[in-house]
GROMACS .gro file of C-alpha atoms in nm:
model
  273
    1UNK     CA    1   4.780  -2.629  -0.341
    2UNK     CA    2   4.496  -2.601  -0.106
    3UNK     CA    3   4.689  -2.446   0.139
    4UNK     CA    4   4.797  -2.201  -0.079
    5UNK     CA    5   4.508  -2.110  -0.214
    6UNK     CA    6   4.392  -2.053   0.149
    7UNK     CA    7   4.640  -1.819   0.227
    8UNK     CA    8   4.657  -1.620  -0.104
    9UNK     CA    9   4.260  -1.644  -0.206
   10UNK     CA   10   4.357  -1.351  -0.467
   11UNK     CA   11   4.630  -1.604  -0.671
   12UNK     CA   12   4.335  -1.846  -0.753
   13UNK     CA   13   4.284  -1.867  -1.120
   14UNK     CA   14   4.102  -2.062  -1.379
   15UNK     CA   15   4.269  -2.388  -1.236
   16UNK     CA   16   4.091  -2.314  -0.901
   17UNK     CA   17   3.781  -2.325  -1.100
   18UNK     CA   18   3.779  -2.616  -1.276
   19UNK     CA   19   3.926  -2.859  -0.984
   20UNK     CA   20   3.689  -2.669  -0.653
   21UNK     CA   21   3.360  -2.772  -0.826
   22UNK     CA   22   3.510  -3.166  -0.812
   23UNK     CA   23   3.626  -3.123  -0.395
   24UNK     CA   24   3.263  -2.947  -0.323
   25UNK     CA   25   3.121  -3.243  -0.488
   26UNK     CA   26   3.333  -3.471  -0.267
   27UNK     CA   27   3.324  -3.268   0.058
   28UNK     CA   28   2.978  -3.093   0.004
   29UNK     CA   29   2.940  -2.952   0.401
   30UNK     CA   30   3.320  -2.805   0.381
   31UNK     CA   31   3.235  -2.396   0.354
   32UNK     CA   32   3.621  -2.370   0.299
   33UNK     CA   33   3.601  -2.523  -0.063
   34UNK     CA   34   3.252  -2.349  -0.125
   35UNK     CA   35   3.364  -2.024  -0.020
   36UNK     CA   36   3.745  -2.072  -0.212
   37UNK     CA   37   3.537  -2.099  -0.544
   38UNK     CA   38   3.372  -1.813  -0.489
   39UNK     CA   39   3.671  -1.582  -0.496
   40UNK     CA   40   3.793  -1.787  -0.743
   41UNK     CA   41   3.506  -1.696  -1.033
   42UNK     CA   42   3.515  -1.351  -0.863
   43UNK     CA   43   3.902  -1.399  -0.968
   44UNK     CA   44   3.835  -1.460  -1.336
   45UNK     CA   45   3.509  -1.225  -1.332
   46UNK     CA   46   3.315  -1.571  -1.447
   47UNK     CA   47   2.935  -1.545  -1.510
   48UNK     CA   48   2.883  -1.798  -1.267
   49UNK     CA   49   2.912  -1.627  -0.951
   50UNK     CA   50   2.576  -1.465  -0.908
   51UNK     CA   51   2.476  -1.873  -0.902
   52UNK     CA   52   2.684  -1.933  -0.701
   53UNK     CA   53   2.710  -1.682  -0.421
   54UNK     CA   54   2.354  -1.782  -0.438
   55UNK     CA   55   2.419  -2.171  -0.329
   56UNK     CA   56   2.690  -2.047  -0.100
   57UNK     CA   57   2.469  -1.805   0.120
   58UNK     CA   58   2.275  -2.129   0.217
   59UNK     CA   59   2.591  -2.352   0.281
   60UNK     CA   60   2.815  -2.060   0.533
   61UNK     CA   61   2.760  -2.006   0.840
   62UNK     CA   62   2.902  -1.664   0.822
   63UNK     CA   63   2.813  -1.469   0.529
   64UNK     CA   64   3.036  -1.180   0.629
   65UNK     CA   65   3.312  -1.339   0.396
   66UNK     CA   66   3.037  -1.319   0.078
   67UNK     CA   67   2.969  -0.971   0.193
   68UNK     CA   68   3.379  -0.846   0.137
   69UNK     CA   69   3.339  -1.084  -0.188
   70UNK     CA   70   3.037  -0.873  -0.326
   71UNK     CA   71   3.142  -0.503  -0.192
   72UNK     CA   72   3.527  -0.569  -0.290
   73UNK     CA   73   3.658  -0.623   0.063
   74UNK     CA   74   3.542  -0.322   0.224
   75UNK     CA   75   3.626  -0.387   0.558
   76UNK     CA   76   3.565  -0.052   0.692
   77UNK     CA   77   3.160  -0.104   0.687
   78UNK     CA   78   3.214  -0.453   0.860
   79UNK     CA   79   3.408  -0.302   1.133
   80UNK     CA   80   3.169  -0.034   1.184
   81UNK     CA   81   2.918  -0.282   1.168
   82UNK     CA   82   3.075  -0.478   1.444
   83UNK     CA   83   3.121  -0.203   1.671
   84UNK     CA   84   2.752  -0.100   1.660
   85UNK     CA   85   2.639  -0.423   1.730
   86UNK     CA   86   2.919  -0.465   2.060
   87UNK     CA   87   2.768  -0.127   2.147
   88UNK     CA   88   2.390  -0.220   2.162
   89UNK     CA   89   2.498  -0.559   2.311
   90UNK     CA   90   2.701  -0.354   2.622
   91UNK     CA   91   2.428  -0.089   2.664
   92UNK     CA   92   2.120  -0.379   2.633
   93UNK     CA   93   1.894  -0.156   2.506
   94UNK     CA   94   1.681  -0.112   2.213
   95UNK     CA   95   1.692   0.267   2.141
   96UNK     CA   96   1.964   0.449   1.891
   97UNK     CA   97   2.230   0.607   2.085
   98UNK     CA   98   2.402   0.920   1.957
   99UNK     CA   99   2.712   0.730   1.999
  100UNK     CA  100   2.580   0.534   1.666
  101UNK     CA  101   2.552   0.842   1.440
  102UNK     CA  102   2.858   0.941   1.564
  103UNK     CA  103   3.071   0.641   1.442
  104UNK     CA  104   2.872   0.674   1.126
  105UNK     CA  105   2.965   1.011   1.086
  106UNK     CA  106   3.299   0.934   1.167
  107UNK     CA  107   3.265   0.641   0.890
  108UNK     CA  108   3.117   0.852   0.608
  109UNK     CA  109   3.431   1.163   0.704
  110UNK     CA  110   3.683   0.889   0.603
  111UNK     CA  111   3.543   0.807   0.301
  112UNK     CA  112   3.481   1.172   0.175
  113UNK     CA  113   3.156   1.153   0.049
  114UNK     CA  114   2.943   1.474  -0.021
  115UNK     CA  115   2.692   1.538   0.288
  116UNK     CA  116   2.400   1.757   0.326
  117UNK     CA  117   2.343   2.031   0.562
  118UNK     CA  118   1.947   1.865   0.694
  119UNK     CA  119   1.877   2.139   0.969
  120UNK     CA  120   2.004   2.407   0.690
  121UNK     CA  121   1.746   2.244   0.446
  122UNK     CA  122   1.437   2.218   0.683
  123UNK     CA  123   1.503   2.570   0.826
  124UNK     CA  124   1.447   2.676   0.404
  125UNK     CA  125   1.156   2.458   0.382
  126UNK     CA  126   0.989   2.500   0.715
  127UNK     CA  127   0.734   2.817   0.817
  128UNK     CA  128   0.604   2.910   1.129
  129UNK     CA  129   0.226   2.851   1.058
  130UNK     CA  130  -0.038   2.773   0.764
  131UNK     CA  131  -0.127   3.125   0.711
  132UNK     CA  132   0.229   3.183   0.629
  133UNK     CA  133   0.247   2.930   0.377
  134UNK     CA  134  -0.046   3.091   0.262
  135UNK     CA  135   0.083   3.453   0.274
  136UNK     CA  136   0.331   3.313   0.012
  137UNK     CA  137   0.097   3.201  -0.216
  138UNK     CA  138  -0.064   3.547  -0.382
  139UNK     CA  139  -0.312   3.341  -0.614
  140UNK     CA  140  -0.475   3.212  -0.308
  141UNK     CA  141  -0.778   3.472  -0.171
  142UNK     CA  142  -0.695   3.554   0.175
  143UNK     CA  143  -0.920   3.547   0.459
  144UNK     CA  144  -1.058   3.887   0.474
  145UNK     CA  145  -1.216   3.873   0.112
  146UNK     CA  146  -1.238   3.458   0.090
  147UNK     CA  147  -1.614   3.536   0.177
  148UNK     CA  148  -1.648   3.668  -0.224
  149UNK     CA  149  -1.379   3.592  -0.448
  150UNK     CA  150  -1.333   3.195  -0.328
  151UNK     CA  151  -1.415   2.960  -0.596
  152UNK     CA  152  -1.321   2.589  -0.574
  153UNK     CA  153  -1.213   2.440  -0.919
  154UNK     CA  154  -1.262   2.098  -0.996
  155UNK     CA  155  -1.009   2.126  -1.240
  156UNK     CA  156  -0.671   1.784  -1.170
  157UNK     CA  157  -0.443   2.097  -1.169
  158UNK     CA  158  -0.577   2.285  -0.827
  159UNK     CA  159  -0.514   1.969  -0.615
  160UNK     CA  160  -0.170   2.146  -0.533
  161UNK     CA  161  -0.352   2.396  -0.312
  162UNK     CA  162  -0.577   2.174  -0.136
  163UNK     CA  163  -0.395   2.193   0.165
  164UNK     CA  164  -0.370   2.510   0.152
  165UNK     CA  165  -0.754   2.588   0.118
  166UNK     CA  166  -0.792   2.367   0.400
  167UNK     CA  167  -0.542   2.525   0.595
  168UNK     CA  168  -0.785   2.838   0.505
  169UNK     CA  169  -1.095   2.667   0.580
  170UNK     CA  170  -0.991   2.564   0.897
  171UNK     CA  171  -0.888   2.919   1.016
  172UNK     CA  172  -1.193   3.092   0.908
  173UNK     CA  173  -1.395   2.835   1.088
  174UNK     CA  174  -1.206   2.889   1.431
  175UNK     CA  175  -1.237   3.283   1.378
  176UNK     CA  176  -1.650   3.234   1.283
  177UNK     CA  177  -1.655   3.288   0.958
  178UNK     CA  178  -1.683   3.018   0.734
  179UNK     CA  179  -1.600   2.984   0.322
  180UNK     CA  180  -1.877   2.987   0.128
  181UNK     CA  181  -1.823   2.907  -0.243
  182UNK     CA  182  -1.993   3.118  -0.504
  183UNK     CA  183  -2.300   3.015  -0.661
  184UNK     CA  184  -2.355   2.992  -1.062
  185UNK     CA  185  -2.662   3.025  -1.055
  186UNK     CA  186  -2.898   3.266  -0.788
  187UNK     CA  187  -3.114   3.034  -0.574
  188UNK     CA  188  -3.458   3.226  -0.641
  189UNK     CA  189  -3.406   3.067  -1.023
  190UNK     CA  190  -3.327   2.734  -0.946
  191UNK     CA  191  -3.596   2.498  -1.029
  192UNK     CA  192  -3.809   2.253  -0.723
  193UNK     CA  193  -3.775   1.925  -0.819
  194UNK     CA  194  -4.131   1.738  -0.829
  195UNK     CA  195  -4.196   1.513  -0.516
  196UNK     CA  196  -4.346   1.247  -0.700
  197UNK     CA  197  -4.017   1.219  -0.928
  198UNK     CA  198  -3.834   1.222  -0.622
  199UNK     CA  199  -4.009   0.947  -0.433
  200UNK     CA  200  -4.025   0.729  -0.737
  201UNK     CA  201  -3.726   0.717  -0.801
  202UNK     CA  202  -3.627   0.658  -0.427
  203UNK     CA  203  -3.811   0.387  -0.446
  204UNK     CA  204  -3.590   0.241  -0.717
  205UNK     CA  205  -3.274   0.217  -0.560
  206UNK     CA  206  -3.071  -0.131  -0.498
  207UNK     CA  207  -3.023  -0.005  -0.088
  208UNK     CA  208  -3.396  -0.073  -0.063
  209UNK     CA  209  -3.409  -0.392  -0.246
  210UNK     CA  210  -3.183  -0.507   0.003
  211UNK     CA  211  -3.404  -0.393   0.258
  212UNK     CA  212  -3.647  -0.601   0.117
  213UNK     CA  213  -3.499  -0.928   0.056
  214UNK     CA  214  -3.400  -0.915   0.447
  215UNK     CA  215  -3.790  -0.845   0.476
  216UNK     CA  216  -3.847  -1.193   0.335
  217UNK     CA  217  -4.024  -0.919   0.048
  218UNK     CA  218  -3.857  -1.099  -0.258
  219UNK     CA  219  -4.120  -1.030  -0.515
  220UNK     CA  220  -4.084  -0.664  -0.417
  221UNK     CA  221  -3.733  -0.708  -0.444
  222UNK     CA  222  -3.720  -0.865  -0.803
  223UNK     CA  223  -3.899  -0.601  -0.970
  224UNK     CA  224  -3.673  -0.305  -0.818
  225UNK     CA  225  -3.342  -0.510  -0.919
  226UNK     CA  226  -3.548  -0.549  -1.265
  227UNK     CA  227  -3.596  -0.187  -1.305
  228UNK     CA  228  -3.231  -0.095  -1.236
  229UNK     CA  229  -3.106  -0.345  -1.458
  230UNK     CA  230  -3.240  -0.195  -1.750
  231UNK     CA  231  -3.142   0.163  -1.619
  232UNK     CA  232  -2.779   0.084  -1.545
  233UNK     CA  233  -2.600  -0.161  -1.804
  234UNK     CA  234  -2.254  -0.122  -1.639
  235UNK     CA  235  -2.366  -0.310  -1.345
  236UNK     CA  236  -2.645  -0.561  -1.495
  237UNK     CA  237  -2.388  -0.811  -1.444
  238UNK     CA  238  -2.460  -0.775  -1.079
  239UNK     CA  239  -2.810  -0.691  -1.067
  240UNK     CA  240  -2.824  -1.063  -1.300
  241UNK     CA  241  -2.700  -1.253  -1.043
  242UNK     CA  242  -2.936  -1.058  -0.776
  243UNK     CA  243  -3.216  -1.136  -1.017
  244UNK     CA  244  -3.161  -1.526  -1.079
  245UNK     CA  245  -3.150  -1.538  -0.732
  246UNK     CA  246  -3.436  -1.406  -0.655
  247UNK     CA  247  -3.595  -1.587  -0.918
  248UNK     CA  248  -3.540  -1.935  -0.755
  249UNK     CA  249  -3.639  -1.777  -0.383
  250UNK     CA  250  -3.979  -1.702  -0.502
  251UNK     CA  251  -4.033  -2.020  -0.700
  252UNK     CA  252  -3.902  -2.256  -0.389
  253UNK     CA  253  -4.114  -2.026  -0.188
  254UNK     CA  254  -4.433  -2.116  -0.386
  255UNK     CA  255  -4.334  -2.487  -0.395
  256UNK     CA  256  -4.297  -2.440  -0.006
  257UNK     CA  257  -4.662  -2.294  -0.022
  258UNK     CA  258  -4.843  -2.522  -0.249
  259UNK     CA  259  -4.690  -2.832  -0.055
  260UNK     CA  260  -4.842  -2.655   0.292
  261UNK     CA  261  -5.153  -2.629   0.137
  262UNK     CA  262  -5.155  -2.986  -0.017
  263UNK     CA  263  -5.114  -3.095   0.343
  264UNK     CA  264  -5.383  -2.837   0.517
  265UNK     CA  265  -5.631  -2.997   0.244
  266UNK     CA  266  -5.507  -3.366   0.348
  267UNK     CA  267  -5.571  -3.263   0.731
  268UNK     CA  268  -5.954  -3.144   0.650
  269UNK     CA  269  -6.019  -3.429   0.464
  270UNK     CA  270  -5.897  -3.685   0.661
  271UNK     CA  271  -6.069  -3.499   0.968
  272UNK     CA  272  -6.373  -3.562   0.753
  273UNK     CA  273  -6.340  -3.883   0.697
   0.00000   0.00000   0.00000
């Protein structure tokens, strides 16, 4: 029975599944018996082969036999396969041959799939420079009148033509003359911003109370993190943490300071004495 099953794996049949699982449970190293039951549930289209090509692919030592199973003997991709690999092995060298694509191509004639023309498709797609591509586009200002009519949107739609208004940028710049964007508003009306807004609120920004907690300037610190805690609720989560910190830095620091004192005064007195 075994021996026929051996040489005519496609006769197995329901009885091959129910008496296999007992001889893998006997003989649990022989590959034979593990590799037998799975044609056999492949056989009777069972639910449990997915389980147990899964249990097999650890047990074979050659899982070319699982790869027929699964791709329903297709020997001509194993062959091919093989005759890659011999080439590679002859030539001992790392780099794809043209002797590859060829069997490939050879492969994929045989089986008459569809194929696509690539150098057909890049020569549509491809153009000689970026103020070609550019050319094509007629909604895009071109470089002799970019100085006026350019206006970048911020709108989610324009980010098609970012490339191309670098593309533009980039030319203009080489030739000397660079975009400038339009301005909304005329730069004789635009307002000048008080200095003494500006440098207060300089002041209060969280790079600086870095700045000064790497001082050792923790007080000044804690009432910058304090401020901006109460200006920016999304992040007083972090400026919390910043502050508790702080918090316990200044009072350890006045413990540190009391207890130096306390001992200065000991000193003098006992000199004193």
């Amino acid at each position: 029975m075994i021996d026929n099953w051996l040489q005519n794996p496609e006769s197995m049949s329901t009885e091959a599944v129910e008496q296999l699982p007992r001889l893998i449970a006997q003989y649990p190293y022989c590959a034979a018996y593990r590799m037998l039951y799975s044609i056999a549930l492949a056989n009777t289209h069972s639910i449990e082969l997915g389980r147990q090509l899964q249990n097999a692919a650890c047990a074979l030592p050659d899982r070319t036999q699982l790869f027929l199973l699964v791709n329903n003997g297709e020997h001509a991709w194993i062959e091919l396969m093989r005759q890659l690999e011999q080439q590679r092995r002859d030539e001992n060298s790392t780099t794809c041959d043209d002797d590859d694509f060829l069997l490939i191509d050879q492969f994929l004639s045989q089986q008459h799939l569809p194929g696509i023309d690539i150098e057909s498709q890049i020569a549509a797609v491809a153009t000689d420079s970026p103020l070609d591509a550019l050319a094509e586009r007629p909604d895009l200002p071109s470089g002799s009148d970019a100085d006026d009519d350019l206006i970048v949107s911020g709108d989610a739609n324009d980010g098609i033509d970012q490339d191309s208004l670098i593309d533009q940028f980039l030319m203009a710049d080489k030739d000397g003359k660079l975009l400038v964007p339009k301005a909304d508003v005329p730069i004789e009306n635009v307002p000048t911003p008080d200095p003494e807004l500006i440098r207060e609120k300089a002041f209060l920004t969280e790079s600086l109370a870095k700045l000064y907690v790497k001082q050792h300037k923790f007080e000044q610190a804690l009432t910058i993190f304090s401020q901006l805690n109460l200006q920016y609720s999304k992040k007083s989560g972090n400026f919390a943490d910043q502050i508790r910190y702080l918090e316990k830095v200044i009072s350890l620091q006045k413990e540190l300071q009391k207890a130096s004192e306390s001992k200065k005064i000991n000193k003098t007195n006992n000199t004193k004495k």
